[in-house]
Coordinates of C-alpha atoms and ligand atoms in Angstrom, one line a residue:
M1 CA 14.0 11.4 2.3
T2 CA 14.8 7.8 3.3
T3 CA 14.2 5.6 6.2
S4 CA 17.4 3.6 5.9
T5 CA 19.2 1.5 8.4
S6 CA 20.2 3.5 11.4
E7 CA 23.7 3.0 12.9
S8 CA 22.4 0.9 15.8
D9 CA 20.7 -1.7 13.6
I10 CA 22.7 -4.8 12.9
Q11 CA 22.9 -5.8 9.3
L12 CA 21.5 -9.3 9.0
D13 CA 20.7 -9.4 5.3
P14 CA 23.4 -11.7 3.6
V15 CA 23.1 -9.8 0.4
A16 CA 23.6 -6.4 2.0
L17 CA 26.4 -7.8 4.2
L18 CA 28.3 -9.1 1.2
N19 CA 27.7 -5.9 -0.7
E20 CA 29.3 -4.0 2.2
R21 CA 32.3 -6.3 2.4
F22 CA 32.9 -6.4 -1.4
T23 CA 32.5 -2.6 -1.8
A24 CA 35.1 -2.1 0.9
G25 CA 37.4 -4.7 -0.7
I26 CA 37.0 -3.1 -4.2
A27 CA 37.8 0.3 -2.7
R28 CA 41.0 -1.1 -1.2
A29 CA 42.1 -2.9 -4.4
F30 CA 41.1 -0.1 -6.7
P31 CA 41.1 3.2 -4.8
D32 CA 40.5 5.1 -8.1
A33 CA 37.3 3.3 -8.8
A34 CA 36.0 3.5 -5.2
G35 CA 32.4 4.8 -5.1
R36 CA 31.9 4.2 -8.8
A37 CA 32.0 0.4 -8.9
D38 CA 29.0 -1.6 -7.8
A39 CA 29.7 -4.9 -6.0
L40 CA 26.9 -6.6 -7.9
I41 CA 26.1 -9.4 -5.5
A42 CA 23.5 -11.8 -6.8
P43 CA 22.2 -15.2 -5.8
S44 CA 24.1 -18.0 -7.6
K45 CA 22.3 -19.7 -10.5
K46 CA 23.6 -23.1 -9.5
A47 CA 23.9 -24.4 -6.0
T48 CA 27.3 -26.0 -6.9
M49 CA 28.6 -22.5 -7.4
G50 CA 28.0 -21.4 -3.9
D51 CA 25.3 -19.2 -2.5
F52 CA 26.0 -15.9 -4.1
Q53 CA 28.3 -14.4 -6.7
C54 CA 30.1 -11.1 -7.0
N55 CA 29.9 -9.9 -10.7
A56 CA 31.8 -6.7 -10.3
A57 CA 35.0 -7.7 -12.1
M58 CA 33.6 -7.3 -15.6
A59 CA 32.5 -3.7 -15.4
L60 CA 35.4 -2.8 -13.2
G61 CA 37.8 -4.3 -15.7
K62 CA 36.6 -1.9 -18.3
M63 CA 36.8 1.0 -15.9
V64 CA 40.4 0.4 -14.9
G65 CA 41.6 -1.2 -18.2
Q66 CA 42.5 -4.6 -16.9
K67 CA 41.4 -8.2 -17.6
P68 CA 38.3 -9.1 -15.6
R69 CA 40.0 -12.2 -14.3
D70 CA 43.0 -10.2 -12.9
V71 CA 40.5 -7.8 -11.4
A72 CA 38.7 -10.7 -9.8
E73 CA 41.9 -11.9 -8.3
A74 CA 42.7 -8.5 -6.9
I75 CA 39.2 -8.3 -5.3
V76 CA 39.5 -11.8 -3.9
A77 CA 42.8 -10.8 -2.3
A78 CA 41.4 -7.6 -0.8
V79 CA 38.0 -8.7 0.4
D80 CA 37.6 -9.6 4.1
I81 CA 34.8 -12.1 4.6
G82 CA 36.4 -14.9 6.5
D83 CA 34.0 -14.5 9.4
I84 CA 30.8 -15.0 7.2
A85 CA 31.9 -17.0 4.2
Q86 CA 34.3 -19.7 3.1
P87 CA 37.7 -18.1 2.5
L88 CA 38.1 -16.9 -1.1
D89 CA 41.0 -18.0 -3.3
A90 CA 41.8 -18.5 -7.0
T91 CA 39.3 -21.4 -7.1
S92 CA 36.5 -19.1 -6.1
I93 CA 36.8 -17.4 -9.5
A94 CA 34.8 -18.8 -12.4
G95 CA 34.5 -18.0 -16.1
P96 CA 35.6 -14.5 -17.1
G97 CA 35.7 -13.3 -13.5
F98 CA 32.6 -14.3 -11.4
I99 CA 33.5 -14.7 -7.8
N100 CA 31.6 -17.5 -6.1
I101 CA 30.7 -17.1 -2.4
T102 CA 29.6 -19.8 0.0
L103 CA 28.3 -18.5 3.3
R104 CA 29.4 -20.3 6.5
S105 CA 26.8 -22.3 8.3
D106 CA 27.9 -21.1 11.7
A107 CA 27.7 -17.5 10.6
L108 CA 24.2 -18.0 9.3
A109 CA 23.2 -19.6 12.6
G110 CA 24.7 -16.6 14.5
L111 CA 22.8 -14.2 12.3
L112 CA 19.6 -16.1 12.8
G113 CA 20.2 -15.9 16.6
E114 CA 20.3 -12.1 16.2
L115 CA 17.1 -12.1 14.0
G116 CA 15.4 -14.1 16.8
R117 CA 15.5 -11.1 19.2
P118 CA 12.0 -9.8 20.2
D119 CA 12.1 -7.0 17.6
L120 CA 13.1 -9.4 14.7
G121 CA 16.0 -7.1 13.7
L122 CA 13.7 -4.1 13.5
P123 CA 14.2 -1.9 16.6
P124 CA 12.1 1.2 16.7
A125 CA 13.6 4.1 14.8
S126 CA 16.0 6.1 16.9
E127 CA 14.7 9.3 15.4
P128 CA 11.0 8.7 14.7
Q129 CA 9.5 10.8 11.9
T130 CA 5.9 12.1 11.7
I131 CA 4.5 10.7 8.5
V132 CA 1.0 11.4 7.0
V133 CA -0.5 8.8 4.8
D134 CA -3.4 10.0 2.7
L135 CA -5.6 7.0 1.9
C136 CA -9.1 5.7 1.2
G137 CA -10.4 9.1 -0.1
V138 CA -14.1 8.2 -0.6
N139 CA -16.7 10.7 -1.8
L140 CA -20.0 11.4 0.0
A141 CA -23.2 10.0 -1.5
K142 CA -21.3 7.6 -3.7
Q143 CA -21.0 3.9 -3.2
M144 CA -17.5 2.6 -2.6
H145 CA -16.4 0.6 -5.6
V146 CA -13.6 -1.8 -6.4
G147 CA -11.0 1.0 -7.0
H148 CA -11.2 2.0 -3.4
I149 CA -9.7 -1.3 -2.3
R150 CA -6.4 -0.1 -3.5
A151 CA -6.4 3.3 -1.7
I152 CA -7.5 1.5 1.5
V153 CA -5.3 -1.6 1.4
I154 CA -2.1 -0.2 0.0
G155 CA -2.4 3.0 2.0
D156 CA -2.9 1.1 5.2
A157 CA -0.1 -1.4 4.5
I158 CA 2.3 1.5 3.9
A159 CA 1.1 3.2 7.1
R160 CA 1.6 0.0 9.1
T161 CA 5.1 -0.4 7.7
F162 CA 6.0 3.0 9.1
E163 CA 4.3 2.1 12.4
R164 CA 6.3 -1.1 12.6
L165 CA 9.5 0.9 12.2
G166 CA 8.5 3.1 15.1
H167 CA 7.4 6.2 13.2
K168 CA 4.4 8.3 14.2
V169 CA 1.8 7.8 11.5
I170 CA -1.2 10.0 10.9
R171 CA -3.7 8.5 8.5
Q172 CA -5.8 11.0 6.6
N173 CA -8.9 10.0 4.7
H174 CA -9.4 13.0 2.4
V175 CA -13.1 12.6 1.9
G176 CA -14.7 14.3 -1.1
D177 CA -17.5 15.9 1.1
W178 CA -17.8 19.5 -0.2
G179 CA -18.8 21.5 -3.2
L180 CA -21.5 21.6 -5.8
P181 CA -22.0 17.8 -6.3
I182 CA -22.9 17.4 -2.6
A183 CA -25.0 20.5 -2.6
M184 CA -27.0 19.0 -5.4
V185 CA -27.8 16.0 -3.3
V186 CA -28.6 18.2 -0.3
D187 CA -30.8 20.3 -2.5
Y188 CA -32.7 17.2 -3.8
L189 CA -33.2 15.8 -0.3
H190 CA -34.5 19.1 0.9
R191 CA -37.1 19.3 -1.8
E192 CA -38.2 15.8 -1.3
R193 CA -38.6 16.3 2.4
E194 CA -40.6 19.5 1.9
A195 CA -42.9 17.5 -0.4
G196 CA -43.2 14.9 2.3
R197 CA -41.7 12.2 0.2
L198 CA -38.5 11.5 2.2
D199 CA -37.8 9.4 5.3
L200 CA -34.3 10.4 6.4
D201 CA -34.1 7.5 8.8
T202 CA -34.3 4.8 6.2
L203 CA -32.2 6.5 3.6
S204 CA -29.3 4.3 2.5
L205 CA -26.1 4.7 0.6
D206 CA -27.6 3.0 -2.3
D207 CA -30.4 5.6 -2.4
L208 CA -27.9 8.4 -2.2
D209 CA -25.9 6.9 -5.0
V210 CA -28.9 6.8 -7.2
I211 CA -29.8 10.4 -6.3
Y212 CA -26.2 11.5 -6.9
K213 CA -26.1 10.0 -10.4
A214 CA -29.6 11.4 -11.3
M215 CA -28.6 14.9 -10.2
K216 CA -25.4 14.8 -12.1
K217 CA -27.3 13.7 -15.1
R218 CA -29.9 16.3 -14.7
T219 CA -27.5 19.2 -14.2
G220 CA -25.5 18.2 -17.2
A221 CA -28.4 17.3 -19.5
G222 CA -28.8 18.6 -23.0
R223 CA -25.8 20.9 -23.2
T224 CA -23.6 19.0 -25.7
G225 CA -26.6 17.6 -27.5
L226 CA -27.9 21.1 -28.0
Q227 CA -24.6 22.3 -29.4
I228 CA -24.5 19.5 -31.8
A229 CA -28.2 19.9 -32.8
Q230 CA -27.6 23.6 -33.5
K231 CA -24.5 22.9 -35.5
L232 CA -26.1 20.2 -37.6
D233 CA -29.4 22.2 -37.7
L234 CA -31.5 19.2 -36.7
G235 CA -34.8 21.2 -36.8
P236 CA -36.9 23.3 -34.4
K237 CA -38.5 20.4 -32.6
V238 CA -35.3 18.7 -31.6
I239 CA -33.7 22.0 -30.7
A240 CA -36.8 23.1 -28.6
E241 CA -36.7 19.8 -26.7
L242 CA -33.0 20.1 -26.0
E243 CA -33.4 23.7 -25.0
A244 CA -36.0 22.7 -22.4
E245 CA -33.6 20.2 -21.0
V246 CA -30.8 22.7 -20.8
A247 CA -33.2 25.2 -19.1
D248 CA -34.0 22.5 -16.6
A249 CA -30.4 21.8 -16.0
D250 CA -29.6 25.4 -15.5
E251 CA -32.4 25.6 -13.0
A252 CA -31.2 22.6 -11.1
L253 CA -27.7 24.0 -11.1
A254 CA -28.8 27.4 -9.8
E255 CA -30.7 25.7 -7.0
A256 CA -27.7 23.6 -6.1
K257 CA -25.6 26.8 -6.1
S258 CA -27.9 28.5 -3.7
T259 CA -27.9 25.4 -1.5
L260 CA -24.1 25.4 -1.5
I261 CA -24.3 29.0 -0.3
A262 CA -26.6 28.0 2.5
L263 CA -24.3 25.2 3.4
Q264 CA -21.3 27.5 3.4
A265 CA -23.2 29.9 5.6
G266 CA -23.9 27.1 8.0
E267 CA -27.7 27.3 7.7
E268 CA -29.1 24.6 9.9
W269 CA -31.4 22.8 7.5
A270 CA -28.7 22.4 4.9
V271 CA -26.0 21.4 7.4
A272 CA -28.4 18.8 9.0
L273 CA -29.0 17.2 5.6
W274 CA -25.3 17.3 4.8
Q275 CA -24.5 15.6 8.1
R276 CA -27.0 12.8 7.4
I277 CA -25.3 12.2 4.0
S278 CA -22.0 12.2 5.7
D279 CA -23.1 9.8 8.5
I280 CA -24.5 7.3 6.0
T281 CA -21.5 7.4 3.7
M282 CA -18.9 7.3 6.5
G283 CA -20.7 4.6 8.4
A284 CA -20.4 2.3 5.3
C285 CA -16.9 3.4 4.6
I286 CA -15.5 2.8 8.1
A287 CA -17.4 -0.5 8.3
A288 CA -15.6 -1.6 5.1
C289 CA -12.3 -0.4 6.4
Q290 CA -12.8 -2.4 9.6
R291 CA -13.9 -5.5 7.7
M292 CA -10.8 -5.2 5.6
H293 CA -8.7 -5.3 8.8
T294 CA -7.2 -1.8 8.5
R295 CA -6.5 0.8 11.1
I296 CA -8.6 3.5 9.2
T297 CA -11.0 5.1 11.6
L298 CA -13.5 7.9 11.5
E299 CA -11.0 10.1 13.4
A300 CA -8.6 9.7 10.5
S301 CA -11.1 11.3 8.2
A302 CA -10.5 15.0 7.3
G303 CA -12.8 15.8 4.5
E304 CA -12.5 18.6 2.0
S305 CA -15.1 20.4 4.1
S306 CA -12.6 20.7 7.0
Y307 CA -10.5 23.1 4.9
R308 CA -13.4 25.3 3.7
D309 CA -12.6 28.3 5.9
E310 CA -8.9 28.1 5.2
L311 CA -9.1 28.4 1.4
A312 CA -9.9 32.1 0.9
P313 CA -7.3 33.4 3.4
M314 CA -4.7 31.0 2.0
V315 CA -5.3 32.2 -1.6
E316 CA -5.0 35.8 -0.3
D317 CA -1.7 34.8 1.2
L318 CA -0.6 33.3 -2.1
I319 CA -1.5 36.5 -3.9
K320 CA 0.2 38.8 -1.4
R321 CA 3.4 36.9 -1.6
N322 CA 3.3 36.7 -5.5
V323 CA 3.1 32.9 -5.4
A324 CA -0.1 32.9 -7.3
E325 CA -0.8 35.0 -10.4
E326 CA -3.8 35.9 -12.6
D327 CA -4.3 33.9 -15.8
G328 CA -7.3 34.8 -18.0
G329 CA -9.4 35.8 -15.0
A330 CA -8.4 32.7 -13.0
L331 CA -5.7 32.4 -10.4
V332 CA -2.8 29.9 -10.9
V333 CA 0.4 28.8 -9.3
R334 CA 3.1 28.1 -11.8
G335 CA 5.6 25.3 -11.1
E336 CA 9.2 25.0 -12.5
G337 CA 8.8 22.3 -15.1
K338 CA 6.6 21.7 -18.1
D339 CA 3.4 20.9 -16.3
P340 CA 0.5 23.3 -16.6
P341 CA 0.1 25.5 -13.5
A342 CA -2.1 24.5 -10.6
L343 CA -5.5 26.3 -10.8
V344 CA -6.3 27.6 -7.3
R345 CA -9.3 29.9 -8.0
K346 CA -11.7 29.9 -10.9
G347 CA -12.9 33.0 -12.7
D348 CA -16.2 32.9 -10.7
G349 CA -14.2 32.9 -7.4
G350 CA -14.8 29.2 -6.7
F351 CA -12.0 27.1 -5.3
L352 CA -11.0 23.7 -6.6
Y353 CA -9.8 20.2 -5.7
A354 CA -6.2 21.5 -6.0
T355 CA -6.8 24.5 -3.7
T356 CA -8.0 22.1 -0.9
D357 CA -5.0 19.8 -1.5
I358 CA -2.6 22.7 -1.1
A359 CA -4.3 23.6 2.2
A360 CA -4.1 20.0 3.3
I361 CA -0.3 20.0 2.7
R362 CA 0.0 23.1 4.8
R363 CA -2.0 21.6 7.7
R364 CA -0.1 18.2 7.5
V365 CA 3.4 19.7 7.3
Q366 CA 3.0 22.8 9.4
E367 CA 0.4 21.8 12.0
F368 CA 1.1 18.0 12.3
G369 CA 4.8 18.4 11.7
A370 CA 5.0 15.7 9.0
S371 CA 8.3 15.3 7.3
R372 CA 6.8 12.9 4.7
V373 CA 3.4 13.1 3.2
I374 CA 2.4 10.1 1.2
Y375 CA -0.6 10.0 -1.1
C376 CA -2.0 6.6 -1.9
V377 CA -4.2 7.6 -4.9
D378 CA -4.9 6.4 -8.4
V379 CA -2.1 7.0 -10.9
R380 CA -4.5 9.0 -13.1
Q381 CA -4.2 11.8 -10.6
A382 CA -0.4 12.0 -11.1
L383 CA -0.5 15.4 -12.8
H384 CA -2.8 16.8 -10.1
F385 CA -0.3 15.8 -7.4
R386 CA 2.7 17.1 -9.3
Q387 CA 1.0 20.5 -9.7
V388 CA -0.1 20.6 -6.1
F389 CA 3.3 19.5 -4.7
A390 CA 5.0 22.1 -6.8
A391 CA 2.6 24.8 -5.6
A392 CA 3.0 23.9 -2.0
H393 CA 6.8 23.8 -2.2
K394 CA 6.8 27.2 -3.9
A395 CA 4.5 28.7 -1.3
G396 CA 6.7 27.4 1.5
Y397 CA 3.8 25.3 2.9
A398 CA 5.8 22.1 2.7
T399 CA 8.4 23.5 5.1
T400 CA 8.0 22.2 8.7
P401 CA 8.1 24.6 11.7
D402 CA 11.8 23.5 12.2
G403 CA 12.6 24.5 8.7
V404 CA 12.8 21.0 7.2
E405 CA 11.4 20.6 3.6
A406 CA 8.9 17.8 3.8
S407 CA 8.9 15.1 1.2
L408 CA 5.6 14.9 -0.7
E409 CA 5.2 11.6 -2.5
H410 CA 2.5 10.1 -4.7
A411 CA 2.3 6.4 -4.1
A412 CA 0.3 5.9 -7.2
F413 CA -1.6 2.7 -8.1
G414 CA -2.9 1.3 -11.3
T415 CA -6.3 -0.1 -12.2
I416 CA -7.9 -3.4 -11.3
L417 CA -8.8 -5.3 -14.5
G418 CA -11.2 -8.1 -15.1
T419 CA -10.1 -11.4 -16.7
D420 CA -10.9 -9.8 -20.0
N421 CA -8.1 -7.3 -19.3
K422 CA -10.5 -4.3 -19.2
P423 CA -11.3 -2.3 -16.1
F424 CA -13.2 -4.6 -13.7
K425 CA -16.9 -4.1 -14.2
T426 CA -20.1 -6.0 -13.5
R427 CA -21.8 -7.9 -16.4
S428 CA -24.0 -4.9 -17.0
G429 CA -21.0 -2.6 -17.2
E430 CA -21.3 -0.9 -13.9
S431 CA -18.4 -0.5 -11.5
V432 CA -18.3 -3.3 -8.9
K433 CA -19.5 -2.3 -5.5
L434 CA -16.8 -2.8 -2.9
Q435 CA -19.3 -4.5 -0.6
D436 CA -20.4 -7.0 -3.3
L437 CA -16.8 -7.9 -4.0
L438 CA -16.0 -8.5 -0.3
D439 CA -19.2 -10.6 0.0
E440 CA -18.4 -12.7 -3.0
A441 CA -14.9 -13.3 -1.8
H442 CA -16.4 -14.4 1.5
D443 CA -18.9 -16.8 -0.1
R444 CA -16.3 -18.4 -2.2
A445 CA -14.0 -18.9 0.7
R446 CA -16.9 -20.2 2.7
A447 CA -17.5 -22.9 0.2
A448 CA -13.9 -24.0 0.6
A449 CA -14.1 -23.8 4.4
D450 CA -17.2 -26.0 4.3
R451 CA -15.2 -28.7 2.5
S452 CA -12.3 -28.6 5.1
D453 CA -12.1 -31.2 7.9
H454 CA -9.6 -29.1 9.8
V455 CA -12.2 -26.4 10.6
S456 CA -14.9 -26.9 13.2
D457 CA -18.4 -25.9 12.3
A458 CA -18.2 -23.0 14.8
D459 CA -15.1 -21.6 13.0
R460 CA -16.2 -21.9 9.4
E461 CA -17.6 -18.4 9.1
K462 CA -14.6 -16.7 10.7
T463 CA -12.2 -18.9 8.7
A464 CA -13.9 -18.0 5.5
E465 CA -13.8 -14.3 6.3
T466 CA -10.1 -14.4 7.2
V467 CA -9.1 -16.3 4.1
A468 CA -11.2 -14.0 1.9
M469 CA -9.7 -10.8 3.3
T470 CA -6.2 -12.1 3.2
A471 CA -6.7 -13.3 -0.3
L472 CA -8.1 -10.0 -1.6
K473 CA -5.6 -7.9 0.2
F474 CA -2.6 -10.0 -0.8
A475 CA -3.7 -9.9 -4.5
D476 CA -3.8 -6.1 -4.3
L477 CA -0.5 -5.7 -2.5
S478 CA 1.6 -8.3 -4.2
T479 CA 2.0 -6.7 -7.6
D480 CA 4.0 -3.6 -8.4
R481 CA 1.4 -1.0 -7.3
V482 CA 1.7 1.4 -10.3
R483 CA 0.8 -1.5 -12.6
D484 CA -2.7 -2.6 -13.5
Y485 CA -3.5 -6.1 -12.4
V486 CA -6.0 -8.7 -13.4
F487 CA -8.5 -9.7 -10.7
D488 CA -9.5 -13.3 -10.8
F489 CA -11.3 -14.8 -7.9
D490 CA -10.2 -18.4 -8.6
R491 CA -6.6 -17.4 -8.7
I492 CA -6.4 -15.2 -5.7
L493 CA -8.3 -17.6 -3.4
A494 CA -6.3 -20.6 -4.4
F495 CA -4.1 -22.3 -1.7
E496 CA -1.4 -22.9 -4.2
G497 CA 0.5 -20.1 -6.2
D498 CA 1.4 -16.6 -5.2
T499 CA -1.6 -16.1 -2.9
G500 CA -2.5 -14.9 0.5
P501 CA -4.1 -18.3 1.4
Y502 CA -0.8 -20.0 0.5
L503 CA 1.0 -17.9 3.1
L504 CA -1.8 -18.6 5.7
N505 CA -1.4 -22.2 5.0
A506 CA 2.4 -22.1 5.6
L507 CA 1.8 -20.4 8.9
V508 CA -1.0 -22.8 9.9
R509 CA 1.2 -25.7 9.1
I510 CA 4.0 -24.5 11.5
K511 CA 1.4 -23.9 14.2
S512 CA 0.2 -27.5 13.8
I513 CA 3.8 -28.7 14.3
F514 CA 3.9 -27.0 17.6
R515 CA 0.5 -28.4 18.6
E516 CA 1.8 -31.9 17.8
A517 CA 5.0 -31.3 19.7
Q518 CA 2.9 -30.5 22.7
Q519 CA 0.8 -33.5 22.3
R520 CA 3.9 -35.7 22.0
G521 CA 5.2 -34.1 25.2
V522 CA 8.3 -32.6 23.6
D523 CA 9.6 -30.4 26.4
A524 CA 10.0 -26.7 25.8
E525 CA 13.8 -26.6 26.4
W526 CA 14.3 -26.6 22.7
A527 CA 13.7 -22.9 22.8
E528 CA 17.1 -22.3 24.4
A529 CA 18.9 -24.8 22.2
E530 CA 21.7 -24.1 19.8
L531 CA 20.6 -23.1 16.3
R532 CA 22.3 -25.1 13.6
V533 CA 22.1 -24.5 9.9
E534 CA 23.3 -27.7 8.2
H535 CA 21.1 -29.1 5.6
E536 CA 21.0 -27.1 2.3
A537 CA 17.2 -26.6 2.8
E538 CA 17.9 -25.1 6.2
K539 CA 20.5 -22.8 4.7
Q540 CA 18.1 -21.6 2.0
L541 CA 15.4 -20.9 4.6
A542 CA 17.8 -19.1 6.8
M543 CA 19.0 -16.8 4.0
A544 CA 15.4 -15.9 3.1
L545 CA 14.5 -15.2 6.8
L546 CA 17.6 -13.0 7.3
R547 CA 16.5 -10.7 4.5
Y548 CA 13.3 -9.8 6.4
P549 CA 14.3 -6.7 8.2
S550 CA 16.0 -5.1 5.2
V551 CA 12.9 -5.8 3.0
V552 CA 10.6 -4.1 5.5
R553 CA 12.9 -1.1 5.5
A554 CA 12.9 -1.1 1.7
V555 CA 9.1 -1.1 1.7
A556 CA 9.1 2.0 3.8
E557 CA 11.7 3.7 1.6
H558 CA 10.2 2.9 -1.8
L559 CA 6.5 2.6 -0.7
E560 CA 6.3 -0.8 -2.3
P561 CA 4.6 -3.4 -0.2
H562 CA 4.9 -5.9 -3.0
R563 CA 8.6 -6.4 -2.0
L564 CA 7.5 -7.8 1.4
C565 CA 4.8 -9.9 -0.3
Q566 CA 7.4 -11.5 -2.5
Q567 CA 9.8 -12.1 0.4
L568 CA 7.1 -13.7 2.5
L569 CA 6.2 -16.0 -0.4
E570 CA 9.9 -16.9 -0.8
I571 CA 10.1 -17.7 2.9
A572 CA 6.9 -19.8 2.7
T573 CA 8.2 -21.7 -0.3
R574 CA 11.6 -22.4 1.3
F575 CA 9.9 -23.5 4.5
S576 CA 7.9 -25.9 2.5
S577 CA 11.1 -27.4 0.9
F578 CA 12.7 -27.5 4.3
Y579 CA 9.8 -29.3 5.8
Q580 CA 9.8 -31.8 3.0
S581 CA 13.5 -32.6 3.2
C582 CA 14.2 -32.3 6.9
K583 CA 12.3 -34.1 9.6
V584 CA 11.4 -31.9 12.5
L585 CA 9.7 -33.8 15.3
G586 CA 11.1 -37.0 13.9
A587 CA 14.7 -35.7 13.6
E588 CA 17.6 -38.1 14.1
D589 CA 18.7 -36.6 17.4
E590 CA 17.6 -34.3 20.2
A591 CA 19.9 -31.4 19.2
T592 CA 18.7 -31.4 15.6
R593 CA 15.1 -31.6 16.6
A594 CA 15.6 -28.6 19.0
S595 CA 17.4 -26.6 16.4
R596 CA 14.7 -27.3 13.7
L597 CA 11.9 -26.4 16.1
R598 CA 13.7 -23.1 16.6
L599 CA 13.9 -22.6 12.9
C600 CA 10.2 -23.4 12.6
E601 CA 9.4 -20.9 15.4
L602 CA 11.5 -18.2 13.8
T603 CA 9.8 -18.8 10.5
A604 CA 6.3 -18.5 12.1
R605 CA 7.3 -15.3 13.9
V606 CA 8.7 -13.7 10.7
L607 CA 5.6 -14.7 8.7
E608 CA 3.2 -13.4 11.4
D609 CA 5.1 -10.2 11.8
G610 CA 5.2 -9.7 8.0
L611 CA 1.5 -10.5 7.6
D612 CA 0.8 -8.0 10.3
V613 CA 2.9 -5.3 8.7
L614 CA 0.9 -5.8 5.5
G615 CA -2.4 -5.9 7.4
L616 CA -3.4 -9.4 6.6
P617 CA -5.4 -11.3 9.2
T618 CA -4.2 -14.8 10.2
L619 CA -5.6 -17.9 11.8
D620 CA -4.5 -21.0 13.8
R621 CA -6.2 -23.7 11.7
M622 CA -7.7 -24.0 8.3
Ligands
LIG701 N1 -11.9 11.9 -3.3 C1 -10.8 11.8 -4.3 C2 -11.3 11.0 -5.5 O1 -12.3 10.3 -5.4 C3 -9.6 11.1 -3.7 C4 -8.9 11.9 -2.7 C5 -7.4 11.6 -2.7 N2 -6.7 12.4 -1.8 C6 -6.3 13.7 -2.0 N3 -5.7 14.3 -1.0 N4 -6.6 14.3 -3.1 O2 -10.7 11.2 -6.6

């Protein structure tokens, strides 16, 4: 399912416009090749060759058995672009059959005028969809670490993109808050409290993290060691020690199981402890989400526990309708392809991560009415999602009440690496706490803010925080999401290069132009003045700005925020060239100054809108 341009949207993107015109021209000139030949519009490599070129003639020549040059001539004769570009003729054809295209300045100015509408060329969707975005996905009693940045930042940016396009977005934070691991922590807290060793009021997430790890270790202790020791016959003493460890692990596990049963039965003492763990974890989680300038709230959290009563009846339904089948004592749902089946019930009757995710799809599609469900989760869970999606489709749970098959999509992301190209860890080899990472980014940005004369003392703290969050988020959003990326504080916080601070700087610079205009008493009539696109740098800026709406739509379609990051960088870079080569306030005449002020204003609006779509906070000075 796509969120492509609706009929009422005006096409502003020069590349798309040229593609449309050339595709139509090719269809007229070569009806047999229509629909098969790509117009292949690309930016020109050299400014002297025009703005764009059409490279269709080469492949088309092969297809129709003619010389590319003749094909190019036929295309030139058939294409109708006089209203947006210099007329094409034989001199437009270069080399074997490249067609050079130069856009008309007045046409660009006209398109820019359209872009300048309040919606910046992105009117609300005429048929809004309901879209669920699964994001964040923390686990109770565990510290958030660096990997969570991605599920928070990319997920929220994707959600915001849909919101910008007028869709109804439901964020879902699928918290890992149920099952044996949590029961182990509840069990431990219960015992400690009975022994008078626990103060629930001062319990922190760090404490819970320690307890969680200790309990995991205790319940897993000895088992593999014992197997090895028995196999290698390491002697009675070693074996006896390991046997004691395993016995202890078994005991801890049995206790945790009985606590899980108490939790499932809703026993007050267990539920109260669980609630405390949840409050502590979610408090820290939502605070981090807020600090990172996202729209992820507590209300958007639907933990695994919220599905607990739905699992048994759902699995019964799967059995009754022959969707699930027995497999060696367990219950599975087989997909069509080569993937192993989804395991929905273990031999001991327990449900799994996959069972809950299938129930979540059913709720999201059938209760919320989502026609798209997007999972912003680590790429290492790709198989899990393929299995779960296949099972949900097979079960009919991915069909909306109106009979529409929802699109289930895994927007997978890669790992954050350290500068040594290995997964980003602390010096002692632990995963980096999210909070520590945010604090360090802040401290480094603060040091830069302290050195700036443009920031007042009162603003330094806020400036540092804004720069830090924009830098971190931009770094996470600007590379192709499925790829791993190297995290380097110095690089991402730099004001030069492909960074968030570079974008902020461009915006701040434009704002300062307007402050200066006001000081100089430039009257505001420029806002109504005629837009002119004359200088080459103005033209380049205009062409980058005009791509904005189509890039935002492409982000929604492909779930790739990095496309917008790249476009905003392009706009900022071209603005900087424009500002270097074209005087704005000191322009040669009134009309030029007014037009350039409009161009500045439009650039600022596009940058601000784009930063907001990505969820990057901005500022007025830095
Ligand atoms: N809590 C899970 C984990 O830490 C992530 C949840 C992702 N969302 C989902 N619907 N499975 O791996």
